[in-house]
Amino acid sequence: MKNLQCKIFGHHYQVSRDVTCHVKEYTCKNCGKELTTNSNGYLVELTPKYKEINDVLASMFIKRHGHIPTTTETTTPPLIVGNLISFSH
């Protein structure tokens, strides 16, 4: 039933983890699908490879800056319908 809602209305992604200031992990609050930002800035499915890359990036960020990044802006997560991404303001 949850997947049906995403198929009809699209996913509703929320930031689940701030890896660095520019890299984040997103989770759909309806179906649990996970995405992350790749090296080109595009959203891609969170695979074990990307999960490992994000873990290394997060540890390097903490070593360099001494803290975990926090989101200072309250933004609405991107909504992906098919191949289109729309951001709400």
PDB file of N, CA and C in Angstrom, residues 19-89:
ATOM      1  N   VAL A  19      25.818  13.994   5.797  1.00  0.00           N
ATOM      2  CA  VAL A  19      27.148  13.400   5.706  1.00  0.00           C
ATOM      3  C   VAL A  19      28.189  14.511   5.776  1.00  0.00           C
ATOM      4  N   THR A  20      28.069  15.507   4.905  1.00  0.00           N
ATOM      5  CA  THR A  20      28.891  16.719   4.938  1.00  0.00           C
ATOM      6  C   THR A  20      27.940  17.879   4.695  1.00  0.00           C
ATOM      7  N   CYS A  21      28.486  19.056   4.499  1.00  0.00           N
ATOM      8  CA  CYS A  21      27.623  20.213   4.224  1.00  0.00           C
ATOM      9  C   CYS A  21      26.899  20.078   2.887  1.00  0.00           C
ATOM     10  N   HIS A  22      27.492  19.335   1.945  1.00  0.00           N
ATOM     11  CA  HIS A  22      26.918  19.224   0.606  1.00  0.00           C
ATOM     12  C   HIS A  22      26.363  17.841   0.290  1.00  0.00           C
ATOM     13  N   VAL A  23      26.719  16.844   1.060  1.00  0.00           N
ATOM     14  CA  VAL A  23      26.267  15.476   0.812  1.00  0.00           C
ATOM     15  C   VAL A  23      25.301  15.077   1.911  1.00  0.00           C
ATOM     16  N   LYS A  24      24.123  14.606   1.498  1.00  0.00           N
ATOM     17  CA  LYS A  24      23.102  14.188   2.446  1.00  0.00           C
ATOM     18  C   LYS A  24      22.516  12.853   2.014  1.00  0.00           C
ATOM     19  N   GLU A  25      21.913  12.159   2.959  1.00  0.00           N
ATOM     20  CA  GLU A  25      21.176  10.941   2.654  1.00  0.00           C
ATOM     21  C   GLU A  25      19.712  11.239   2.881  1.00  0.00           C
ATOM     22  N   TYR A  26      18.870  10.780   1.963  1.00  0.00           N
ATOM     23  CA  TYR A  26      17.435  11.013   2.018  1.00  0.00           C
ATOM     24  C   TYR A  26      16.701   9.677   2.140  1.00  0.00           C
ATOM     25  N   THR A  27      15.565   9.687   2.841  1.00  0.00           N
ATOM     26  CA  THR A  27      14.715   8.509   2.966  1.00  0.00           C
ATOM     27  C   THR A  27      13.280   8.930   2.678  1.00  0.00           C
ATOM     28  N   CYS A  28      12.575   8.129   1.883  1.00  0.00           N
ATOM     29  CA  CYS A  28      11.163   8.385   1.623  1.00  0.00           C
ATOM     30  C   CYS A  28      10.386   8.011   2.878  1.00  0.00           C
ATOM     31  N   LYS A  29       9.558   8.914   3.354  1.00  0.00           N
ATOM     32  CA  LYS A  29       8.843   8.639   4.589  1.00  0.00           C
ATOM     33  C   LYS A  29       7.699   7.648   4.371  1.00  0.00           C
ATOM     34  N   ASN A  30       7.325   7.410   3.111  1.00  0.00           N
ATOM     35  CA  ASN A  30       6.247   6.462   2.839  1.00  0.00           C
ATOM     36  C   ASN A  30       6.747   5.035   2.642  1.00  0.00           C
ATOM     37  N   CYS A  31       7.714   4.855   1.743  1.00  0.00           N
ATOM     38  CA  CYS A  31       8.142   3.498   1.388  1.00  0.00           C
ATOM     39  C   CYS A  31       9.520   3.119   1.916  1.00  0.00           C
ATOM     40  N   GLY A  32      10.301   4.097   2.412  1.00  0.00           N
ATOM     41  CA  GLY A  32      11.614   3.803   2.968  1.00  0.00           C
ATOM     42  C   GLY A  32      12.747   3.757   1.955  1.00  0.00           C
ATOM     43  N   LYS A  33      12.493   4.133   0.698  1.00  0.00           N
ATOM     44  CA  LYS A  33      13.548   4.157  -0.316  1.00  0.00           C
ATOM     45  C   LYS A  33      14.593   5.191   0.070  1.00  0.00           C
ATOM     46  N   GLU A  34      15.887   4.832  -0.095  1.00  0.00           N
ATOM     47  CA  GLU A  34      16.970   5.713   0.322  1.00  0.00           C
ATOM     48  C   GLU A  34      17.751   6.224  -0.882  1.00  0.00           C
ATOM     49  N   LEU A  35      18.095   7.504  -0.834  1.00  0.00           N
ATOM     50  CA  LEU A  35      18.898   8.145  -1.868  1.00  0.00           C
ATOM     51  C   LEU A  35      20.044   8.889  -1.208  1.00  0.00           C
ATOM     52  N   THR A  36      21.059   9.204  -1.996  1.00  0.00           N
ATOM     53  CA  THR A  36      22.158  10.034  -1.542  1.00  0.00           C
ATOM     54  C   THR A  36      22.620  10.897  -2.702  1.00  0.00           C
ATOM     55  N   THR A  37      23.481  11.845  -2.409  1.00  0.00           N
ATOM     56  CA  THR A  37      24.044  12.715  -3.425  1.00  0.00           C
ATOM     57  C   THR A  37      25.352  12.108  -3.918  1.00  0.00           C
ATOM     58  N   ASN A  38      25.512  11.990  -5.245  1.00  0.00           N
ATOM     59  CA  ASN A  38      26.773  11.437  -5.773  1.00  0.00           C
ATOM     60  C   ASN A  38      27.783  12.555  -5.989  1.00  0.00           C
ATOM     61  N   SER A  39      28.911  12.229  -6.585  1.00  0.00           N
ATOM     62  CA  SER A  39      29.989  13.210  -6.758  1.00  0.00           C
ATOM     63  C   SER A  39      29.626  14.338  -7.724  1.00  0.00           C
ATOM     64  N   ASN A  40      28.636  14.126  -8.571  1.00  0.00           N
ATOM     65  CA  ASN A  40      28.194  15.161  -9.503  1.00  0.00           C
ATOM     66  C   ASN A  40      27.032  15.985  -8.966  1.00  0.00           C
ATOM     67  N   GLY A  41      26.562  15.654  -7.766  1.00  0.00           N
ATOM     68  CA  GLY A  41      25.460  16.397  -7.164  1.00  0.00           C
ATOM     69  C   GLY A  41      24.092  15.842  -7.483  1.00  0.00           C
ATOM     70  N   TYR A  42      24.026  14.728  -8.201  1.00  0.00           N
ATOM     71  CA  TYR A  42      22.743  14.122  -8.532  1.00  0.00           C
ATOM     72  C   TYR A  42      22.317  13.148  -7.449  1.00  0.00           C
ATOM     73  N   LEU A  43      21.019  12.956  -7.307  1.00  0.00           N
ATOM     74  CA  LEU A  43      20.506  11.979  -6.354  1.00  0.00           C
ATOM     75  C   LEU A  43      20.541  10.592  -6.984  1.00  0.00           C
ATOM     76  N   VAL A  44      21.132   9.635  -6.259  1.00  0.00           N
ATOM     77  CA  VAL A  44      21.226   8.257  -6.718  1.00  0.00           C
ATOM     78  C   VAL A  44      20.774   7.347  -5.583  1.00  0.00           C
ATOM     79  N   GLU A  45      20.397   6.121  -5.927  1.00  0.00           N
ATOM     80  CA  GLU A  45      19.967   5.158  -4.923  1.00  0.00           C
ATOM     81  C   GLU A  45      21.132   4.825  -3.992  1.00  0.00           C
ATOM     82  N   LEU A  46      20.840   4.726  -2.706  1.00  0.00           N
ATOM     83  CA  LEU A  46      21.874   4.464  -1.700  1.00  0.00           C
ATOM     84  C   LEU A  46      22.189   2.970  -1.686  1.00  0.00           C
ATOM     85  N   THR A  47      23.302   2.619  -2.310  1.00  0.00           N
ATOM     86  CA  THR A  47      23.770   1.232  -2.366  1.00  0.00           C
ATOM     87  C   THR A  47      24.828   1.045  -1.271  1.00  0.00           C
ATOM     88  N   PRO A  48      25.225  -0.201  -0.991  1.00  0.00           N
ATOM     89  CA  PRO A  48      26.290  -0.411  -0.001  1.00  0.00           C
ATOM     90  C   PRO A  48      27.581   0.339  -0.352  1.00  0.00           C
ATOM     91  N   LYS A  49      27.874   0.470  -1.651  1.00  0.00           N
ATOM     92  CA  LYS A  49      29.062   1.209  -2.086  1.00  0.00           C
ATOM     93  C   LYS A  49      28.957   2.679  -1.680  1.00  0.00           C
ATOM     94  N   TYR A  50      27.822   3.320  -1.962  1.00  0.00           N
ATOM     95  CA  TYR A  50      27.633   4.714  -1.597  1.00  0.00           C
ATOM     96  C   TYR A  50      27.554   4.883  -0.078  1.00  0.00           C
ATOM     97  N   LYS A  51      26.994   3.906   0.626  1.00  0.00           N
ATOM     98  CA  LYS A  51      26.922   3.956   2.086  1.00  0.00           C
ATOM     99  C   LYS A  51      28.340   3.983   2.675  1.00  0.00           C
ATOM    100  N   GLU A  52      29.226   3.141   2.133  1.00  0.00           N
ATOM    101  CA  GLU A  52      30.609   3.109   2.595  1.00  0.00           C
ATOM    102  C   GLU A  52      31.325   4.424   2.275  1.00  0.00           C
ATOM    103  N   ILE A  53      31.104   4.951   1.073  1.00  0.00           N
ATOM    104  CA  ILE A  53      31.702   6.229   0.676  1.00  0.00           C
ATOM    105  C   ILE A  53      31.235   7.336   1.624  1.00  0.00           C
ATOM    106  N   ASN A  54      29.950   7.359   1.930  1.00  0.00           N
ATOM    107  CA  ASN A  54      29.415   8.385   2.831  1.00  0.00           C
ATOM    108  C   ASN A  54      29.985   8.252   4.236  1.00  0.00           C
ATOM    109  N   ASP A  55      30.193   7.021   4.714  1.00  0.00           N
ATOM    110  CA  ASP A  55      30.783   6.820   6.038  1.00  0.00           C
ATOM    111  C   ASP A  55      32.206   7.373   6.088  1.00  0.00           C
ATOM    112  N   VAL A  56      32.989   7.130   5.032  1.00  0.00           N
ATOM    113  CA  VAL A  56      34.357   7.645   4.977  1.00  0.00           C
ATOM    114  C   VAL A  56      34.346   9.169   4.887  1.00  0.00           C
ATOM    115  N   LEU A  57      33.456   9.721   4.053  1.00  0.00           N
ATOM    116  CA  LEU A  57      33.348  11.184   3.941  1.00  0.00           C
ATOM    117  C   LEU A  57      32.984  11.810   5.281  1.00  0.00           C
ATOM    118  N   ALA A  58      32.040  11.190   6.001  1.00  0.00           N
ATOM    119  CA  ALA A  58      31.613  11.729   7.292  1.00  0.00           C
ATOM    120  C   ALA A  58      32.757  11.705   8.301  1.00  0.00           C
ATOM    121  N   SER A  59      33.524  10.614   8.325  1.00  0.00           N
ATOM    122  CA  SER A  59      34.634  10.547   9.281  1.00  0.00           C
ATOM    123  C   SER A  59      35.720  11.565   8.927  1.00  0.00           C
ATOM    124  N   MET A  60      35.983  11.776   7.636  1.00  0.00           N
ATOM    125  CA  MET A  60      36.966  12.786   7.224  1.00  0.00           C
ATOM    126  C   MET A  60      36.478  14.187   7.590  1.00  0.00           C
ATOM    127  N   PHE A  61      35.177  14.442   7.408  1.00  0.00           N
ATOM    128  CA  PHE A  61      34.610  15.748   7.735  1.00  0.00           C
ATOM    129  C   PHE A  61      34.738  16.024   9.232  1.00  0.00           C
ATOM    130  N   ILE A  62      34.447  15.017  10.057  1.00  0.00           N
ATOM    131  CA  ILE A  62      34.535  15.190  11.506  1.00  0.00           C
ATOM    132  C   ILE A  62      35.978  15.420  11.935  1.00  0.00           C
ATOM    133  N   LYS A  63      36.919  14.676  11.349  1.00  0.00           N
ATOM    134  CA  LYS A  63      38.330  14.868  11.696  1.00  0.00           C
ATOM    135  C   LYS A  63      38.804  16.270  11.330  1.00  0.00           C
ATOM    136  N   ARG A  64      38.365  16.766  10.190  1.00  0.00           N
ATOM    137  CA  ARG A  64      38.833  18.070   9.713  1.00  0.00           C
ATOM    138  C   ARG A  64      38.143  19.227  10.439  1.00  0.00           C
ATOM    139  N   HIS A  65      36.827  19.115  10.634  1.00  0.00           N
ATOM    140  CA  HIS A  65      36.063  20.234  11.190  1.00  0.00           C
ATOM    141  C   HIS A  65      35.740  20.071  12.671  1.00  0.00           C
ATOM    142  N   GLY A  66      35.837  18.861  13.190  1.00  0.00           N
ATOM    143  CA  GLY A  66      35.608  18.637  14.609  1.00  0.00           C
ATOM    144  C   GLY A  66      34.155  18.541  15.027  1.00  0.00           C
ATOM    145  N   HIS A  67      33.240  18.477  14.084  1.00  0.00           N
ATOM    146  CA  HIS A  67      31.822  18.353  14.430  1.00  0.00           C
ATOM    147  C   HIS A  67      31.051  17.715  13.280  1.00  0.00           C
ATOM    148  N   ILE A  68      29.861  17.275  13.587  1.00  0.00           N
ATOM    149  CA  ILE A  68      28.975  16.709  12.570  1.00  0.00           C
ATOM    150  C   ILE A  68      28.224  17.864  11.923  1.00  0.00           C
ATOM    151  N   PRO A  69      28.097  17.882  10.597  1.00  0.00           N
ATOM    152  CA  PRO A  69      27.392  18.993   9.938  1.00  0.00           C
ATOM    153  C   PRO A  69      25.915  19.003  10.321  1.00  0.00           C
ATOM    154  N   THR A  70      25.367  20.200  10.423  1.00  0.00           N
ATOM    155  CA  THR A  70      23.943  20.343  10.699  1.00  0.00           C
ATOM    156  C   THR A  70      23.318  21.185   9.609  1.00  0.00           C
ATOM    157  N   THR A  71      22.081  20.926   9.340  1.00  0.00           N
ATOM    158  CA  THR A  71      21.354  21.696   8.341  1.00  0.00           C
ATOM    159  C   THR A  71      20.867  22.970   9.006  1.00  0.00           C
ATOM    160  N   THR A  72      21.307  24.115   8.505  1.00  0.00           N
ATOM    161  CA  THR A  72      20.919  25.389   9.108  1.00  0.00           C
ATOM    162  C   THR A  72      19.602  25.890   8.544  1.00  0.00           C
ATOM    163  N   GLU A  73      19.276  25.488   7.335  1.00  0.00           N
ATOM    164  CA  GLU A  73      18.028  25.913   6.716  1.00  0.00           C
ATOM    165  C   GLU A  73      16.998  24.808   6.869  1.00  0.00           C
ATOM    166  N   THR A  74      15.762  25.194   7.019  1.00  0.00           N
ATOM    167  CA  THR A  74      14.697  24.208   7.013  1.00  0.00           C
ATOM    168  C   THR A  74      14.118  24.200   5.614  1.00  0.00           C
ATOM    169  N   THR A  75      14.493  23.204   4.846  1.00  0.00           N
ATOM    170  CA  THR A  75      14.049  23.119   3.468  1.00  0.00           C
ATOM    171  C   THR A  75      13.185  21.892   3.292  1.00  0.00           C
ATOM    172  N   THR A  76      12.316  21.942   2.320  1.00  0.00           N
ATOM    173  CA  THR A  76      11.507  20.796   1.978  1.00  0.00           C
ATOM    174  C   THR A  76      12.345  19.881   1.103  1.00  0.00           C
ATOM    175  N   PRO A  77      12.378  18.581   1.398  1.00  0.00           N
ATOM    176  CA  PRO A  77      13.185  17.670   0.606  1.00  0.00           C
ATOM    177  C   PRO A  77      12.676  17.588  -0.828  1.00  0.00           C
ATOM    178  N   PRO A  78      13.526  17.143  -1.741  1.00  0.00           N
ATOM    179  CA  PRO A  78      13.119  17.074  -3.140  1.00  0.00           C
ATOM    180  C   PRO A  78      12.031  16.023  -3.347  1.00  0.00           C
ATOM    181  N   LEU A  79      11.164  16.291  -4.278  1.00  0.00           N
ATOM    182  CA  LEU A  79      10.106  15.362  -4.646  1.00  0.00           C
ATOM    183  C   LEU A  79      10.456  14.820  -6.021  1.00  0.00           C
ATOM    184  N   ILE A  80      10.605  13.501  -6.131  1.00  0.00           N
ATOM    185  CA  ILE A  80      10.986  12.905  -7.403  1.00  0.00           C
ATOM    186  C   ILE A  80       9.791  12.155  -7.971  1.00  0.00           C
ATOM    187  N   VAL A  81       9.398  12.536  -9.159  1.00  0.00           N
ATOM    188  CA  VAL A  81       8.320  11.875  -9.878  1.00  0.00           C
ATOM    189  C   VAL A  81       8.903  11.425 -11.206  1.00  0.00           C
ATOM    190  N   GLY A  82       9.040  10.111 -11.381  1.00  0.00           N
ATOM    191  CA  GLY A  82       9.665   9.600 -12.585  1.00  0.00           C
ATOM    192  C   GLY A  82      11.105  10.041 -12.639  1.00  0.00           C
ATOM    193  N   ASN A  83      11.499  10.728 -13.699  1.00  0.00           N
ATOM    194  CA  ASN A  83      12.859  11.222 -13.843  1.00  0.00           C
ATOM    195  C   ASN A  83      12.982  12.702 -13.488  1.00  0.00           C
ATOM    196  N   LEU A  84      11.890  13.306 -13.014  1.00  0.00           N
ATOM    197  CA  LEU A  84      11.901  14.719 -12.684  1.00  0.00           C
ATOM    198  C   LEU A  84      12.086  14.921 -11.191  1.00  0.00           C
ATOM    199  N   ILE A  85      12.819  15.946 -10.818  1.00  0.00           N
ATOM    200  CA  ILE A  85      13.006  16.316  -9.429  1.00  0.00           C
ATOM    201  C   ILE A  85      12.455  17.720  -9.265  1.00  0.00           C
ATOM    202  N   SER A  86      11.574  17.899  -8.297  1.00  0.00           N
ATOM    203  CA  SER A  86      11.051  19.240  -8.036  1.00  0.00           C
ATOM    204  C   SER A  86      11.297  19.592  -6.578  1.00  0.00           C
ATOM    205  N   PHE A  87      11.737  20.813  -6.331  1.00  0.00           N
ATOM    206  CA  PHE A  87      12.005  21.288  -4.987  1.00  0.00           C
ATOM    207  C   PHE A  87      10.949  22.332  -4.633  1.00  0.00           C
ATOM    208  N   SER A  88      10.438  22.258  -3.419  1.00  0.00           N
ATOM    209  CA  SER A  88       9.468  23.256  -2.948  1.00  0.00           C
ATOM    210  C   SER A  88      10.211  24.336  -2.178  1.00  0.00           C
ATOM    211  N   HIS A  89       9.714  25.558  -2.241  1.00  0.00           N
ATOM    212  CA  HIS A  89      10.349  26.664  -1.516  1.00  0.00           C
ATOM    213  C   HIS A  89       9.482  27.084  -0.379  1.00  0.00           C
TER     214      HIS A  89
END
